[in-house]
Short mmCIF file of C-alpha atoms in Angstrom, two decimals:
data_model
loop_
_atom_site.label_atom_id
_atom_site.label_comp_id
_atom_site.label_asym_id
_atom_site.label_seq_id
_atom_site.Cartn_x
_atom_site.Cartn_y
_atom_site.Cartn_z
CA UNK D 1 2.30 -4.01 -14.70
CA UNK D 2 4.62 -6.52 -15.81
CA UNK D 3 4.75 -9.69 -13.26
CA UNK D 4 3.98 -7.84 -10.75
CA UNK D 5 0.31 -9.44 -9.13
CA UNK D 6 -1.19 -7.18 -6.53
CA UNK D 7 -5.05 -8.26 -7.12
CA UNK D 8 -5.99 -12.01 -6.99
CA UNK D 9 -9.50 -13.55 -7.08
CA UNK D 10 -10.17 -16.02 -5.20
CA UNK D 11 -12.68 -18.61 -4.71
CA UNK D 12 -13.91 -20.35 -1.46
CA UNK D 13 -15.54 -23.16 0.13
CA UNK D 14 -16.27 -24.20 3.73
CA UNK D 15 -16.68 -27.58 4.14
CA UNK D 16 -20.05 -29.27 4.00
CA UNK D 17 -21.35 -30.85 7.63
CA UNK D 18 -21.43 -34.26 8.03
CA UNK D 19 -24.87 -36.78 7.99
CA UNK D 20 -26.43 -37.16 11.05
CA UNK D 21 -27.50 -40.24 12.48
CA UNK D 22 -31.84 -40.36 13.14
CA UNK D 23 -32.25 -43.52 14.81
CA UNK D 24 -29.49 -43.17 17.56
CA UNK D 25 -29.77 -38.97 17.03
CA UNK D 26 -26.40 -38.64 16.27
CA UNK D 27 -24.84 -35.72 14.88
CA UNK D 28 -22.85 -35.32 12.16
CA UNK D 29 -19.62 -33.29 11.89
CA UNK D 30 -19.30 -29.49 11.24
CA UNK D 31 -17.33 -29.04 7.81
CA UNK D 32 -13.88 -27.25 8.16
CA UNK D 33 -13.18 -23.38 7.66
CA UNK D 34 -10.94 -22.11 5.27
CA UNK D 35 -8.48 -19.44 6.03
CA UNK D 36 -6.55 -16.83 5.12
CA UNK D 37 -2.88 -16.65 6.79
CA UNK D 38 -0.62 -13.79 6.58
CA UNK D 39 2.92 -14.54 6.08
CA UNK D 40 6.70 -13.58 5.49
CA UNK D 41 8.14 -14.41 1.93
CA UNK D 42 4.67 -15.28 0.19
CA UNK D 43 4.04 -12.98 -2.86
CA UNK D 44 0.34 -12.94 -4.71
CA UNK D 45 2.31 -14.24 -7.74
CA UNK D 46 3.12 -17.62 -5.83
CA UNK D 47 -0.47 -18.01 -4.70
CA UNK D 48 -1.58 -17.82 -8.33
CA UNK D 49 1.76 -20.44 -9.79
CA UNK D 50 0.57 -22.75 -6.92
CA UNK D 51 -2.61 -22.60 -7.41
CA UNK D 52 -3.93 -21.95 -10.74
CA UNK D 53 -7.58 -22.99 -10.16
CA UNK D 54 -7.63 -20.75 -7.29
CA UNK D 55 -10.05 -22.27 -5.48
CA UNK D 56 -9.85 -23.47 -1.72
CA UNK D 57 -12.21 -25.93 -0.49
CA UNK D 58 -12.39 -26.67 3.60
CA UNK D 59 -12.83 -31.11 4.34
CA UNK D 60 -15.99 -32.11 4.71
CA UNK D 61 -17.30 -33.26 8.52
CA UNK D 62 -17.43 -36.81 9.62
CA UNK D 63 -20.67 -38.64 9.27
CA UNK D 64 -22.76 -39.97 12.70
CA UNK D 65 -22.05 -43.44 13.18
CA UNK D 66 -22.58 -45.93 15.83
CA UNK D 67 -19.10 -46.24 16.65
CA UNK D 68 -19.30 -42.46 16.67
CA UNK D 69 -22.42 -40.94 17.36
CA UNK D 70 -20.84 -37.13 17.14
CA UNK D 71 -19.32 -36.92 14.09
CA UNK D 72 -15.40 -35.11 13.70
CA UNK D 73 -14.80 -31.56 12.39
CA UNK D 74 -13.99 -31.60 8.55
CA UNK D 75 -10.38 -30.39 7.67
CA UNK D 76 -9.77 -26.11 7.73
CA UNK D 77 -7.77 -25.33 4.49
CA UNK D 78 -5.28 -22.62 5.91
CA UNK D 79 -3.79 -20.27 2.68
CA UNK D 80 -1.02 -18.45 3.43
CA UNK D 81 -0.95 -14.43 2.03
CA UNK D 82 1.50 -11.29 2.37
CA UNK D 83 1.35 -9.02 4.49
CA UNK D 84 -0.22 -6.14 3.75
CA UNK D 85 -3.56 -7.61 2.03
CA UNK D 86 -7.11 -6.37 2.30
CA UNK D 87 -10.00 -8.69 1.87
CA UNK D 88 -12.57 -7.35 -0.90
CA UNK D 89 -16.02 -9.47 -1.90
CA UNK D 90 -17.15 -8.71 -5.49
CA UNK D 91 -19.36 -5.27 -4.63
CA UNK D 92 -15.92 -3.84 -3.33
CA UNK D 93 -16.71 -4.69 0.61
CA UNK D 94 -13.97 -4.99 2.57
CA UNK D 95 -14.61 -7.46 4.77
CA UNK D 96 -10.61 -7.66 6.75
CA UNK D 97 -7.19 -6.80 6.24
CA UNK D 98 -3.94 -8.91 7.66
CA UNK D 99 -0.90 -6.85 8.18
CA UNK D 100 1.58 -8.65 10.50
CA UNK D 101 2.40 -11.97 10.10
CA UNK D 102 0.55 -14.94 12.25
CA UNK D 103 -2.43 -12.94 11.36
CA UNK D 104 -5.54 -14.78 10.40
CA UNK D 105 -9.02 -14.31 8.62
CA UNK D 106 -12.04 -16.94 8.42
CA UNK D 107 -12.99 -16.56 4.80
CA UNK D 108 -15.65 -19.16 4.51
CA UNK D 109 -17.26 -21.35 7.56
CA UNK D 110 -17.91 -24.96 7.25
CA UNK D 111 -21.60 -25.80 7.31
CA UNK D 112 -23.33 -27.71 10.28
CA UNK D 113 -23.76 -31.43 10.44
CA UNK D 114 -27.25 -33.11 10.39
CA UNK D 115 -29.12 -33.19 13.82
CA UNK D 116 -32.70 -32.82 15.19
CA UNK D 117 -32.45 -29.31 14.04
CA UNK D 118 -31.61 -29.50 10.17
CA UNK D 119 -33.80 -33.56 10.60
CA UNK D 120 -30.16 -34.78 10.40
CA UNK D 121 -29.85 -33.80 6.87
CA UNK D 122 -25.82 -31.36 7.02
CA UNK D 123 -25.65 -27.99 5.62
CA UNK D 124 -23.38 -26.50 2.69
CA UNK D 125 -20.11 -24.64 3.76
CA UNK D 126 -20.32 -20.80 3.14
CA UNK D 127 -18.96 -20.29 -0.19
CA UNK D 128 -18.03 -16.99 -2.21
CA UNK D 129 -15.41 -15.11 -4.32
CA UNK D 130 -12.40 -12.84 -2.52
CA UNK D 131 -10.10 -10.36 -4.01
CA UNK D 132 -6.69 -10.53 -2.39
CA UNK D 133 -5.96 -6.95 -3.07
CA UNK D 134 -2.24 -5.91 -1.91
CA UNK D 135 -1.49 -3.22 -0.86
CA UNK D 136 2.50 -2.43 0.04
CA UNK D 137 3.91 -1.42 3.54
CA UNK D 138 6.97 0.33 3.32
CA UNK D 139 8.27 3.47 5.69
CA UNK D 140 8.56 5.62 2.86
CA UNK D 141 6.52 5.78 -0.27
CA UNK D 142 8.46 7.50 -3.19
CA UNK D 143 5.77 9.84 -5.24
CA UNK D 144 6.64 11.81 -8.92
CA UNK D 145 5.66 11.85 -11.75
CA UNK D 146 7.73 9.84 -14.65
CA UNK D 147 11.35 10.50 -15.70
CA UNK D 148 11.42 12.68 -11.95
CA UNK D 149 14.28 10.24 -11.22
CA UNK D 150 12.62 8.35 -8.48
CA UNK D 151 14.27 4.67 -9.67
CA UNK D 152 17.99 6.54 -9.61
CA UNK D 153 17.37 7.74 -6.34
CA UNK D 154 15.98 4.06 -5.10
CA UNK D 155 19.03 2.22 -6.71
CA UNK D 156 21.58 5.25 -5.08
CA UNK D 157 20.09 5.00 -1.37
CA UNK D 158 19.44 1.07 -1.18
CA UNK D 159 20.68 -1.91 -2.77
CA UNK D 160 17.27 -1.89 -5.18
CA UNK D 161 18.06 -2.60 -8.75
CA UNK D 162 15.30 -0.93 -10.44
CA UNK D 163 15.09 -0.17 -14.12
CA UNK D 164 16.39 3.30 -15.09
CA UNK D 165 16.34 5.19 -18.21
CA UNK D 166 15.83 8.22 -19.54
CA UNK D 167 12.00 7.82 -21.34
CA UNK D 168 8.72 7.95 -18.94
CA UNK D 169 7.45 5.10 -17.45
CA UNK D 170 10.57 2.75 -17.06
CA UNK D 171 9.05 1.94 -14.06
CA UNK D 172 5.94 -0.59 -14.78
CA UNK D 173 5.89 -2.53 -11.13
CA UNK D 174 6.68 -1.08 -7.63
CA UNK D 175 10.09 -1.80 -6.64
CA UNK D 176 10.81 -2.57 -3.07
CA UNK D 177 14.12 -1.41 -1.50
CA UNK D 178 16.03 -0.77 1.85
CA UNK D 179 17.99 2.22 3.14
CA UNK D 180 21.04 0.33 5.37
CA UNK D 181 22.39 2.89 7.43
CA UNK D 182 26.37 2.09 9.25
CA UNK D 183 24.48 1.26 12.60
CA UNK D 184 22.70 -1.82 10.80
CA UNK D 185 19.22 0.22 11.26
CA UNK D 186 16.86 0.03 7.84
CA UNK D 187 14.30 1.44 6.82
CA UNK D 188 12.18 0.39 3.82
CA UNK D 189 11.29 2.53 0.75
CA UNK D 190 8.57 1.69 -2.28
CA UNK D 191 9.36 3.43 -5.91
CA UNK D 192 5.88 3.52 -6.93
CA UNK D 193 5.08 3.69 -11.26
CA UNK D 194 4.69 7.19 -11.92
CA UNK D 195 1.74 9.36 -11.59
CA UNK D 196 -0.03 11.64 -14.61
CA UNK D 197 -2.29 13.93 -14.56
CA UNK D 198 -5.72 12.09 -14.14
CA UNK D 199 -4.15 9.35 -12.28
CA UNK D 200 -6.94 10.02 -9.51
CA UNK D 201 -9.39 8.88 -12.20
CA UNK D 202 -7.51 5.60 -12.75
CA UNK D 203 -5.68 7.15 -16.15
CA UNK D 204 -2.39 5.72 -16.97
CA UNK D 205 -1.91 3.63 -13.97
CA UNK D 206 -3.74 5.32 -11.88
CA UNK D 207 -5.45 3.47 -8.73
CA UNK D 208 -2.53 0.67 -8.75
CA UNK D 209 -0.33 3.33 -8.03
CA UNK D 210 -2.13 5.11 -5.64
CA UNK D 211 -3.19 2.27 -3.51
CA UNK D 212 -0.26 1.32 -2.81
CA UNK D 213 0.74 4.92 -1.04
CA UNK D 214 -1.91 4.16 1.39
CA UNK D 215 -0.53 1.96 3.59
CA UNK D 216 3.05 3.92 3.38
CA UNK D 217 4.11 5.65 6.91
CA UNK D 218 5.34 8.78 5.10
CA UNK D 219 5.75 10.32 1.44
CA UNK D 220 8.89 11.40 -0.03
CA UNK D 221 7.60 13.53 -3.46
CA UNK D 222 11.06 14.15 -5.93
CA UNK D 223 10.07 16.96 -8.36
CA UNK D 224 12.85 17.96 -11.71
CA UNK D 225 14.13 21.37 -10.84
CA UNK D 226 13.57 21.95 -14.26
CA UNK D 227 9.72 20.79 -14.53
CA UNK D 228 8.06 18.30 -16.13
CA UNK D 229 6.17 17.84 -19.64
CA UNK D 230 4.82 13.87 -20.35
CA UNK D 231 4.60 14.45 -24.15
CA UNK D 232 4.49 16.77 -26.88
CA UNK D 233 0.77 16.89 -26.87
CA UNK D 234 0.59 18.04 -22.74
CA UNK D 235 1.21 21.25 -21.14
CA UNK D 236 4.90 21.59 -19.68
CA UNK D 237 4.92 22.45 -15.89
CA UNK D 238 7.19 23.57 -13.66
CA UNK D 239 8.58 21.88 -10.39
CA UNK D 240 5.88 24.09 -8.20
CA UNK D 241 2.85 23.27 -10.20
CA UNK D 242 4.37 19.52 -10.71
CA UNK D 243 4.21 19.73 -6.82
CA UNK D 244 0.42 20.76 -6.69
CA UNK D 245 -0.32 18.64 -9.45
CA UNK D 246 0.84 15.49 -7.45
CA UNK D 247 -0.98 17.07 -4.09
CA UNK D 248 -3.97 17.27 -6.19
CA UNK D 249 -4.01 13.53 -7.61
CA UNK D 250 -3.47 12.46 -3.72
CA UNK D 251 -6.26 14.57 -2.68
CA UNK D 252 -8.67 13.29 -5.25
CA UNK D 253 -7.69 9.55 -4.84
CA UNK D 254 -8.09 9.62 -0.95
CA UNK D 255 -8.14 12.75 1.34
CA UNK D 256 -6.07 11.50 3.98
CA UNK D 257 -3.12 10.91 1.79
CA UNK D 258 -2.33 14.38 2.37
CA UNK D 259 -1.92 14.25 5.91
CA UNK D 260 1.15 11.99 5.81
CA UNK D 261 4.37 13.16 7.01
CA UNK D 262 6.19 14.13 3.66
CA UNK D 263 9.19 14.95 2.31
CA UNK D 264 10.43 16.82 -1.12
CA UNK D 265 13.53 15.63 -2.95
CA UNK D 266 14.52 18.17 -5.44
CA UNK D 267 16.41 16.06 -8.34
CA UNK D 268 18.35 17.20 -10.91
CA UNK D 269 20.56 20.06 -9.51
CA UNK D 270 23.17 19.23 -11.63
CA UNK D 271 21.53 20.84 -14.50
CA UNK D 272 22.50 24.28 -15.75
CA UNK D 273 20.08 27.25 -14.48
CA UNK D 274 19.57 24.63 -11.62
CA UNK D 275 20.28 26.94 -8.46
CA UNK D 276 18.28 30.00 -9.99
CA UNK D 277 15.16 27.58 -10.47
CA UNK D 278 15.35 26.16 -6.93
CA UNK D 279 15.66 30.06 -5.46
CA UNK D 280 12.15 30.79 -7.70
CA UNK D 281 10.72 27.21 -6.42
CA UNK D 282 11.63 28.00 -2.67
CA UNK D 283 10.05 31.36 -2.81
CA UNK D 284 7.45 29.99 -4.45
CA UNK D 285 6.68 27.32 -1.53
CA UNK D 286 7.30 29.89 0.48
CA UNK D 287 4.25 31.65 -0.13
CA UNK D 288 2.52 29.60 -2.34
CA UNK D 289 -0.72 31.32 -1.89
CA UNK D 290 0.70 34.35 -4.28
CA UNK D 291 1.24 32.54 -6.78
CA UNK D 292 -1.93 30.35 -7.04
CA UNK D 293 -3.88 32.88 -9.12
CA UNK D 294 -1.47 32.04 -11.98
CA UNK D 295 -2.63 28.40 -12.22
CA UNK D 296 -6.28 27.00 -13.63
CA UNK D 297 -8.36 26.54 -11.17
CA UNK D 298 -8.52 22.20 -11.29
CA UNK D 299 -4.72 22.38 -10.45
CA UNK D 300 -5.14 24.15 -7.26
CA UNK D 301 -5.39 21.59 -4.25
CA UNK D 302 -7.49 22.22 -1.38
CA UNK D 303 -4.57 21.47 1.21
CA UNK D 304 -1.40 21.84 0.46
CA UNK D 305 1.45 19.70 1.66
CA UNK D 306 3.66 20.46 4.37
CA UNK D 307 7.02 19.60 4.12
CA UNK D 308 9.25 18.39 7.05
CA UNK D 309 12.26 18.78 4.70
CA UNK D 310 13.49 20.15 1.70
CA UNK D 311 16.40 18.39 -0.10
CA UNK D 312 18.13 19.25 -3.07
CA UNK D 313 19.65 16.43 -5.09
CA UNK D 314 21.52 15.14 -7.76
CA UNK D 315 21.21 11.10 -8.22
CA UNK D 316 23.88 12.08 -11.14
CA UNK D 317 26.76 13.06 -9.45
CA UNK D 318 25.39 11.86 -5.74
CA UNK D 319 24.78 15.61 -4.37
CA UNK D 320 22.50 15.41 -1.24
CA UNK D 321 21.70 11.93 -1.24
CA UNK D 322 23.28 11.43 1.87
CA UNK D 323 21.50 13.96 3.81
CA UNK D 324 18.43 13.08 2.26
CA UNK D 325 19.18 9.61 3.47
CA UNK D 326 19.88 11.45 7.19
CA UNK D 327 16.42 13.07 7.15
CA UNK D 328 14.66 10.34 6.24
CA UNK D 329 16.01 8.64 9.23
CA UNK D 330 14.88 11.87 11.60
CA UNK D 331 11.64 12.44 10.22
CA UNK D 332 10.52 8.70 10.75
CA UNK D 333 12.34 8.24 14.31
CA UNK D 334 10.30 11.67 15.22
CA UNK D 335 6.87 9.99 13.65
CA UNK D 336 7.08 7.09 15.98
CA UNK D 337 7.79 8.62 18.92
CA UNK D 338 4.86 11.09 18.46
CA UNK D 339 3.14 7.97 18.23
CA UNK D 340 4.40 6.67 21.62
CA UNK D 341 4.60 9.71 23.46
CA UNK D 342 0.12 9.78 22.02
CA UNK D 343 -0.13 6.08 23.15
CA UNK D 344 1.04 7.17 26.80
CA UNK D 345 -0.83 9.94 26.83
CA UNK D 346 -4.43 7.68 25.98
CA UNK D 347 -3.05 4.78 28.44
CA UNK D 348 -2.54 7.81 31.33
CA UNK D 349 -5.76 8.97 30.44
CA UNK D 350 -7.67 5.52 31.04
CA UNK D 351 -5.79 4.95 34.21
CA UNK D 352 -7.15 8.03 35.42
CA UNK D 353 -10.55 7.95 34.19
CA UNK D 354 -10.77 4.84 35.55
CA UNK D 355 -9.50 5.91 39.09
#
């Protein structure tokens, strides 16, 4: 995964309570909280240069005193995290998520400070381990399988400079990158490392690819016209069953996947015996239920993805690209204002209920 952190543990501490005071029954002060802080600009890689320990400890409370019979609050230890992090304890709870920036989670509470109740003896902070797992928001998530030319397409519709070559698996980190269209309005896209067969099952790179299509508002899948064949020892397929195959691996990893609004980008078009392929493929998506029967059985999703578009493309001589770029724009202006035009319709229904 190259440098690329998108998992830290962490460890942490609340603060320990201050000593209370018996003969004047002062009490002593609660120990701080430690927090987690979701912010602009901070990567997981930072978090773990900064601090290489990685450990956070809250202050510890103020002891009772005579000149202070209540004792002060111990220091919270506030650590700023990206956006886009869920919160995971060691048995794979997930105890919170921050997504927007400002966004804050108590991780550990400061213990109590001695008092009649605890015979003015203070209690230990809550203490345990936290995986930071990341997992990328982006508008659109770009899904294929290697060599499908999903890091051409990134560097041709944004000003991404991913790593492109003509071997699978160039791409060993998610690259991040933004469509600017002439009216200054952008919308972000993730080229996620590419899927095999088995991914589902965490083979190859499995679950820190898919993970990171979760929190993606829509899919855009870019299938070779010409198919798709990983090595000399797996089966070849063609662009349809590459397209089930990559249904299937989203179905297995997480149901809802499938449910996103999604896209297909059909690369490559510039290769000879490209048009006569992409008439068989669109006859094939047509009516894909005729041609199941010629596929094994474990290829065969049980839903299969519709598609708002279908774009042919070229990222070698630029064919398409800028429609694609056009209906990318559509398809996510139409997904948020379905999502208004539902908000309205709950917020009309509560005003009336409530009537």
């Amino acid at each position: 995964y190259g440098n690329f952190v998108d998992d830290l543990r962490v460890y942490v501490r609340g603060g320990t309570g201050g000593m209370g005071y018996p003969r004047l029954g002062g009490e002593g002060g609660r120990g701080g909280d430690v927090w987690f802080v979701a912010q602009e600009g901070i990567t997981l890689k930072n978090i773990k240069e900064k601090y290489p320990l990685k450990r956070f400890v809250a202050g510890t409370g103020a002891n009772s005193s005579v000149k202070a019979l209540k004792g002060e609050k111990g220091k919270d230890r506030e650590v700023p995290v990206p956006r886009g992090i869920s919160l995971v304890t060691d048995d794979g709870q997930q105890i919170g998520e921050l997504n927007a920036a400002g966004e804050r989670f108590l991780a550990a509470r400061g213990g109590l400070g001695g008092s009649w109740a605890t015979n003015f003896l203070p209690c230990k902070g809550q203490k345990r381990m936290v995986h930071l797992d990341l997992k990328l928001i982006a508008d659109i998530g770009l899904v294929g399988f290697p060599n499908a030319g999903k890091s051409s397409l990134l560097s041709k519709i944004s000003h991404a400079k991913p790593e492109i070559a003509n071997y699978p698996f160039t791409t060993v980190q998610p690259e991040l990158g933004k469509i600017m269209y002439t009216d200054y309005k952008q919308i972000s896209v993730a080229d996620l490392p590419g899927l095999i067969e088995g991914a589902h099952a965490n083979k190859g790179m499995g679950h820190k690819f898919l993970k990171h299509v979760e929190r993606t508002k829509q899919l855009l899948l870019v299938v070779d016209i010409s198919g798709f064949q990983l090595s000399i020892k797996t089966k070849f397929r063609t662009a349809f069953e590459t397209i089930l195959l990559l249904t299937k691996e989203l179905e297995l990893y997480k149901e809802e996947l499938v449910t996103k609004p999604a896209l297909l980008a059909i690369n490559k078009m510039d290769l000879p015996c490209a048009k006569d392929n992409l008439n068989e493929l669109m006859s094939q998506l047509q009516n894909p239920q005729d041609f199941l029967h010629l596929l094994e059985e474990e290829m065969i999703p049980a839903n299969t993805l519709e598609f708002k578009e279908i774009i042919p493309i070229s990222t070698y001589t630029g064919e398409g690209i800028e429609e694609l770029k056009a209906c990318v724009r559509k398809s996510i202006i139409e997904e948020a204002e379905q999502k208004n035009e539902e908000y309205r319709k709950k917020k009309l229904l509560l005003l009336q209920t409530s009537k």
